[in-house]
mmCIF file of C-alpha atoms in Angstrom:
data_model
loop_
_atom_site.group_PDB
_atom_site.id
_atom_site.type_symbol
_atom_site.label_atom_id
_atom_site.label_comp_id
_atom_site.label_asym_id
_atom_site.label_seq_id
_atom_site.Cartn_x
_atom_site.Cartn_y
_atom_site.Cartn_z
ATOM 1 C CA GLY P 1 35.236 15.694 -13.085
ATOM 2 C CA GLU P 2 33.232 12.806 -11.839
ATOM 3 C CA ASP P 3 33.464 9.666 -13.918
ATOM 4 C CA VAL P 4 33.148 5.915 -13.598
ATOM 5 C CA GLU P 5 34.593 3.855 -16.439
ATOM 6 C CA GLN P 6 34.231 0.214 -17.369
ATOM 7 C CA SER P 7 35.034 -1.877 -20.402
ATOM 8 C CA LEU P 8 31.895 -2.604 -22.407
ATOM 9 C CA PHE P 9 32.190 -6.332 -23.060
ATOM 10 C CA LEU P 10 33.656 -9.459 -21.506
ATOM 11 C CA SER P 11 33.358 -13.020 -22.773
ATOM 12 C CA VAL P 12 34.282 -16.087 -20.700
ATOM 13 C CA ARG P 13 33.716 -19.830 -20.807
ATOM 14 C CA GLU P 14 31.374 -21.496 -18.355
ATOM 15 C CA GLY P 15 33.304 -22.598 -15.275
ATOM 16 C CA ASP P 16 36.059 -20.000 -15.678
ATOM 17 C CA SER P 17 36.451 -16.941 -13.479
ATOM 18 C CA SER P 18 35.262 -13.557 -14.727
ATOM 19 C CA VAL P 19 36.930 -10.317 -13.706
ATOM 20 C CA ILE P 20 35.124 -7.074 -14.422
ATOM 21 C CA ASN P 21 37.107 -3.898 -13.870
ATOM 22 C CA CYS P 22 36.109 -0.339 -13.079
ATOM 23 C CA THR P 23 37.936 2.920 -12.470
ATOM 24 C CA TYR P 24 36.534 5.972 -10.759
ATOM 25 C CA THR P 25 37.773 9.493 -10.265
ATOM 26 C CA ASP P 26 36.218 10.790 -7.052
ATOM 27 C CA SER P 27 38.567 10.093 -4.141
ATOM 28 C CA SER P 28 35.874 11.143 -1.667
ATOM 29 C CA SER P 29 33.633 8.214 -2.592
ATOM 30 C CA THR P 30 32.168 6.528 0.448
ATOM 31 C CA TYR P 31 30.643 3.352 -0.975
ATOM 32 C CA LEU P 32 31.322 1.507 -4.205
ATOM 33 C CA TYR P 33 28.815 -0.928 -5.637
ATOM 34 C CA TRP P 34 28.309 -3.643 -8.174
ATOM 35 C CA TYR P 35 24.868 -4.084 -9.722
ATOM 36 C CA LYS P 36 23.604 -6.739 -12.134
ATOM 37 C CA GLN P 37 21.000 -6.108 -14.828
ATOM 38 C CA GLU P 38 19.340 -9.005 -16.617
ATOM 39 C CA PRO P 39 17.403 -8.442 -19.860
ATOM 40 C CA GLY P 40 14.157 -6.529 -19.353
ATOM 41 C CA ALA P 41 14.765 -6.002 -15.650
ATOM 42 C CA GLY P 42 15.920 -3.293 -13.296
ATOM 43 C CA LEU P 43 19.292 -3.274 -11.616
ATOM 44 C CA GLN P 44 19.880 -5.626 -8.725
ATOM 45 C CA LEU P 45 22.427 -4.773 -6.036
ATOM 46 C CA LEU P 46 25.013 -7.561 -5.948
ATOM 47 C CA THR P 47 27.453 -6.285 -3.391
ATOM 48 C CA TYR P 48 29.083 -3.136 -2.074
ATOM 49 C CA ILE P 49 32.314 -2.172 -0.368
ATOM 50 C CA PHE P 50 33.041 0.682 1.959
ATOM 51 C CA SER P 51 35.891 2.887 0.875
ATOM 52 C CA ASN P 52 38.115 1.963 3.836
ATOM 53 C CA MET P 53 38.079 -1.738 2.888
ATOM 54 C CA ASP P 54 40.386 -3.525 0.440
ATOM 55 C CA MET P 55 38.424 -6.675 -0.216
ATOM 56 C CA LYS P 56 35.030 -8.203 0.325
ATOM 57 C CA GLN P 57 33.995 -11.762 -0.431
ATOM 58 C CA ASP P 58 30.453 -13.044 -0.738
ATOM 59 C CA GLN P 59 30.102 -16.640 -1.964
ATOM 60 C CA ARG P 60 31.278 -16.645 -5.621
ATOM 61 C CA LEU P 61 31.813 -12.874 -5.670
ATOM 62 C CA THR P 62 35.033 -11.121 -4.659
ATOM 63 C CA VAL P 63 35.363 -7.355 -4.735
ATOM 64 C CA LEU P 64 38.821 -5.770 -4.690
ATOM 65 C CA LEU P 65 39.362 -2.062 -4.092
ATOM 66 C CA ASN P 66 42.622 -0.252 -4.812
ATOM 67 C CA LYS P 67 42.097 3.253 -3.482
ATOM 68 C CA LYS P 68 45.480 4.494 -4.606
ATOM 69 C CA ASP P 69 44.710 3.664 -8.227
ATOM 70 C CA LYS P 70 40.939 4.274 -7.831
ATOM 71 C CA HIS P 71 40.324 0.798 -9.254
ATOM 72 C CA LEU P 72 37.503 -1.556 -8.353
ATOM 73 C CA SER P 73 37.076 -5.103 -9.622
ATOM 74 C CA LEU P 74 34.452 -7.819 -9.380
ATOM 75 C CA ARG P 75 35.542 -11.422 -9.667
ATOM 76 C CA ILE P 76 32.918 -14.097 -10.282
ATOM 77 C CA ALA P 77 34.226 -17.586 -9.578
ATOM 78 C CA ASP P 78 32.931 -20.600 -11.522
ATOM 79 C CA THR P 79 30.964 -18.404 -13.929
ATOM 80 C CA GLN P 80 27.634 -19.891 -15.026
ATOM 81 C CA THR P 81 25.399 -19.122 -18.004
ATOM 82 C CA GLY P 82 22.973 -17.501 -15.546
ATOM 83 C CA ASP P 83 25.645 -14.907 -14.820
ATOM 84 C CA SER P 84 25.238 -13.496 -18.336
ATOM 85 C CA ALA P 85 24.054 -9.920 -17.771
ATOM 86 C CA ILE P 86 25.225 -6.323 -17.688
ATOM 87 C CA TYR P 87 27.273 -5.413 -14.613
ATOM 88 C CA PHE P 88 27.386 -1.824 -13.420
ATOM 89 C CA CYS P 89 29.977 -0.278 -11.171
ATOM 90 C CA ALA P 90 28.767 2.701 -9.120
ATOM 91 C CA GLU P 91 30.062 5.085 -6.490
ATOM 92 C CA THR P 92 28.304 7.199 -3.911
ATOM 93 C CA GLN P 93 30.045 10.493 -3.393
ATOM 94 C CA ASN P 94 30.625 12.068 -0.020
ATOM 95 C CA THR P 95 28.872 15.301 -0.895
ATOM 96 C CA GLY P 96 26.444 15.374 2.027
ATOM 97 C CA GLY P 97 23.716 14.134 -0.267
ATOM 98 C CA PHE P 98 23.227 10.803 -1.940
ATOM 99 C CA LYS P 99 24.596 11.318 -5.410
ATOM 100 C CA THR P 100 25.410 7.993 -7.017
ATOM 101 C CA ILE P 101 27.333 7.817 -10.295
ATOM 102 C CA PHE P 102 27.108 4.715 -12.488
ATOM 103 C CA GLY P 103 29.458 3.395 -15.119
ATOM 104 C CA ALA P 104 28.180 2.507 -18.590
ATOM 105 C CA GLY P 105 28.038 -1.198 -17.717
ATOM 106 C CA THR P 106 29.999 -4.286 -18.803
ATOM 107 C CA ARG P 107 28.081 -6.896 -20.766
ATOM 108 C CA LEU P 108 29.229 -10.361 -19.683
ATOM 109 C CA PHE P 109 28.786 -13.206 -22.167
ATOM 110 C CA VAL P 110 29.177 -16.722 -20.802
ATOM 111 C CA LYS P 111 29.830 -19.424 -23.399
ATOM 112 C CA ALA P 112 28.715 -22.965 -22.607
ATOM 113 C CA GLU Z 1 7.322 -8.094 -0.611
ATOM 114 C CA ALA Z 2 9.785 -5.202 -0.435
ATOM 115 C CA GLN Z 3 9.758 -3.466 -3.774
ATOM 116 C CA VAL Z 4 9.782 -0.343 -5.882
ATOM 117 C CA THR Z 5 6.799 -0.139 -8.219
ATOM 118 C CA GLN Z 6 6.814 1.995 -11.347
ATOM 119 C CA ASN Z 7 3.951 2.591 -13.700
ATOM 120 C CA PRO Z 8 3.480 2.308 -16.560
ATOM 121 C CA ARG Z 9 6.031 -0.242 -17.836
ATOM 122 C CA TYR Z 10 5.677 0.990 -21.409
ATOM 123 C CA LEU Z 11 4.433 4.307 -22.742
ATOM 124 C CA ILE Z 12 4.279 5.807 -26.210
ATOM 125 C CA THR Z 13 3.289 9.455 -26.317
ATOM 126 C CA VAL Z 14 3.430 12.463 -28.624
ATOM 127 C CA THR Z 15 5.646 15.490 -28.341
ATOM 128 C CA GLY Z 16 4.313 18.074 -25.909
ATOM 129 C CA LYS Z 17 1.725 15.943 -24.149
ATOM 130 C CA LYS Z 18 2.324 16.096 -20.400
ATOM 131 C CA LEU Z 19 2.867 12.773 -18.670
ATOM 132 C CA THR Z 20 3.645 11.405 -15.239
ATOM 133 C CA VAL Z 21 5.497 8.221 -14.381
ATOM 134 C CA THR Z 22 4.609 7.050 -10.900
ATOM 135 C CA CYS Z 23 6.985 5.440 -8.423
ATOM 136 C CA SER Z 24 6.135 3.964 -5.058
ATOM 137 C CA GLN Z 25 8.226 2.080 -2.480
ATOM 138 C CA ASN Z 26 7.035 0.083 0.524
ATOM 139 C CA MET Z 27 10.302 -0.071 2.468
ATOM 140 C CA ASN Z 28 10.104 3.286 4.289
ATOM 141 C CA HIS Z 29 13.274 4.391 2.486
ATOM 142 C CA GLU Z 30 14.316 8.005 2.839
ATOM 143 C CA TYR Z 31 16.286 8.285 -0.393
ATOM 144 C CA MET Z 32 14.643 8.042 -3.781
ATOM 145 C CA SER Z 33 16.029 8.741 -7.212
ATOM 146 C CA TRP Z 34 15.189 8.746 -10.904
ATOM 147 C CA TYR Z 35 17.626 7.564 -13.558
ATOM 148 C CA ARG Z 36 17.467 7.261 -17.301
ATOM 149 C CA GLN Z 37 19.343 4.534 -19.124
ATOM 150 C CA ASP Z 38 20.547 5.043 -22.671
ATOM 151 C CA PRO Z 39 22.747 2.697 -24.741
ATOM 152 C CA GLY Z 40 26.439 3.311 -24.168
ATOM 153 C CA LEU Z 41 25.767 5.953 -21.504
ATOM 154 C CA GLY Z 42 24.826 3.806 -18.543
ATOM 155 C CA LEU Z 43 22.516 5.347 -15.968
ATOM 156 C CA ARG Z 44 22.314 9.075 -15.538
ATOM 157 C CA GLN Z 45 20.642 10.602 -12.527
ATOM 158 C CA ILE Z 46 17.748 12.949 -13.249
ATOM 159 C CA TYR Z 47 16.590 13.961 -9.763
ATOM 160 C CA TYR Z 48 16.948 12.599 -6.275
ATOM 161 C CA SER Z 49 15.232 13.151 -2.961
ATOM 162 C CA MET Z 50 16.660 12.770 0.514
ATOM 163 C CA ASN Z 51 13.315 12.984 2.280
ATOM 164 C CA VAL Z 52 9.799 14.412 2.059
ATOM 165 C CA GLU Z 53 9.813 17.836 0.413
ATOM 166 C CA VAL Z 54 13.608 17.605 -0.170
ATOM 167 C CA THR Z 55 14.600 17.159 -3.810
ATOM 168 C CA ASP Z 56 17.677 18.043 -5.809
ATOM 169 C CA LYS Z 57 18.865 17.944 -9.392
ATOM 170 C CA GLY Z 58 20.985 15.130 -10.701
ATOM 171 C CA ASP Z 59 23.092 15.263 -13.855
ATOM 172 C CA VAL Z 60 20.324 15.554 -16.455
ATOM 173 C CA PRO Z 61 17.341 17.372 -14.884
ATOM 174 C CA GLU Z 62 16.334 19.501 -17.881
ATOM 175 C CA GLY Z 63 12.800 18.796 -19.047
ATOM 176 C CA TYR Z 64 11.817 16.906 -15.891
ATOM 177 C CA LYS Z 65 10.107 17.710 -12.615
ATOM 178 C CA VAL Z 66 9.630 15.676 -9.470
ATOM 179 C CA SER Z 67 7.778 15.983 -6.199
ATOM 180 C CA ARG Z 68 8.040 14.214 -2.840
ATOM 181 C CA LYS Z 69 4.891 15.013 -0.908
ATOM 182 C CA GLU Z 70 4.954 11.727 0.978
ATOM 183 C CA LYS Z 71 7.744 9.309 1.776
ATOM 184 C CA ARG Z 72 6.608 6.398 -0.362
ATOM 185 C CA ASN Z 73 5.930 8.228 -3.640
ATOM 186 C CA PHE Z 74 8.272 10.016 -6.017
ATOM 187 C CA PRO Z 75 6.590 10.758 -9.369
ATOM 188 C CA LEU Z 76 8.513 11.923 -12.422
ATOM 189 C CA ILE Z 77 6.752 14.567 -14.508
ATOM 190 C CA LEU Z 78 7.496 15.491 -18.102
ATOM 191 C CA GLU Z 79 5.619 18.735 -18.726
ATOM 192 C CA SER Z 80 6.334 18.844 -22.464
ATOM 193 C CA PRO Z 81 8.033 15.636 -23.610
ATOM 194 C CA SER Z 82 10.377 15.736 -26.568
ATOM 195 C CA PRO Z 83 11.846 12.896 -28.674
ATOM 196 C CA ASN Z 84 15.228 13.197 -26.912
ATOM 197 C CA GLN Z 85 13.480 12.023 -23.752
ATOM 198 C CA THR Z 86 12.842 8.646 -25.333
ATOM 199 C CA SER Z 87 14.626 6.345 -22.924
ATOM 200 C CA LEU Z 88 14.355 3.654 -20.269
ATOM 201 C CA TYR Z 89 13.594 5.196 -16.893
ATOM 202 C CA PHE Z 90 14.272 3.689 -13.488
ATOM 203 C CA CYS Z 91 13.081 4.735 -10.080
ATOM 204 C CA ALA Z 92 15.117 3.582 -7.086
ATOM 205 C CA SER Z 93 15.025 3.902 -3.322
ATOM 206 C CA SER Z 94 17.562 3.392 -0.549
ATOM 207 C CA LEU Z 95 18.262 3.632 3.149
ATOM 208 C CA GLY Z 96 21.831 4.602 2.360
ATOM 209 C CA ARG Z 97 23.726 1.516 1.144
ATOM 210 C CA GLY Z 98 22.755 0.711 -2.367
ATOM 211 C CA TYR Z 99 19.527 1.176 -4.240
ATOM 212 C CA THR Z 100 16.526 -1.051 -4.799
ATOM 213 C CA PHE Z 101 15.384 -0.461 -8.364
ATOM 214 C CA GLY Z 102 11.994 -0.626 -9.997
ATOM 215 C CA SER Z 103 11.469 -2.676 -13.155
ATOM 216 C CA GLY Z 104 11.709 0.327 -15.440
ATOM 217 C CA THR Z 105 9.478 2.391 -17.714
ATOM 218 C CA ARG Z 106 10.246 2.380 -21.396
ATOM 219 C CA LEU Z 107 9.121 5.737 -22.785
ATOM 220 C CA THR Z 108 8.902 6.583 -26.480
ATOM 221 C CA VAL Z 109 8.138 10.149 -27.519
ATOM 222 C CA VAL Z 110 7.142 10.552 -31.188
#
């Protein structure tokens, strides 16, 4: 069935790189996304990648997509305390509609 | 400012008392969706709409209704709320590449 899985927690030191991983099951996914949720707020779209791409870079963020393994990762370079949040992986399925499936979210802790 | 506005932000109600959570977007987006967020479960889609008068069930539609009479509004209706509908609800809209989310409505049903 349809599923998006992420590890629940990640802890890094300020200045290090963070890598948040995600696996998905639907090979017909068209877009894959990373969202950030800060306490008390809604989700904010960070970046997305189309399914025919392998990599996308946007300032400190690098998204890698391995379609063969259905694995998506988000790398945050030079992680700052302001990056502490929950990060959600999501996929939009190619079902003719706009069904988007979210993972459970990875809580990133950044230690000063 | 481009945004999705939900109201109310917080609501405590009693079992069985009908309620509506409003959602409005000012970006002329075609797609709108409702999600609920529960600890350890991430976001689960309740209903979505691809355009005016076009709605479809998500993964957890039971106990909810929606309507899309005009493009900007997509209210979520709980006809007879129950305690298992206590959750954090998000409305979101999109043109097709990623959603813009509202700030959320925290609903408690006692």
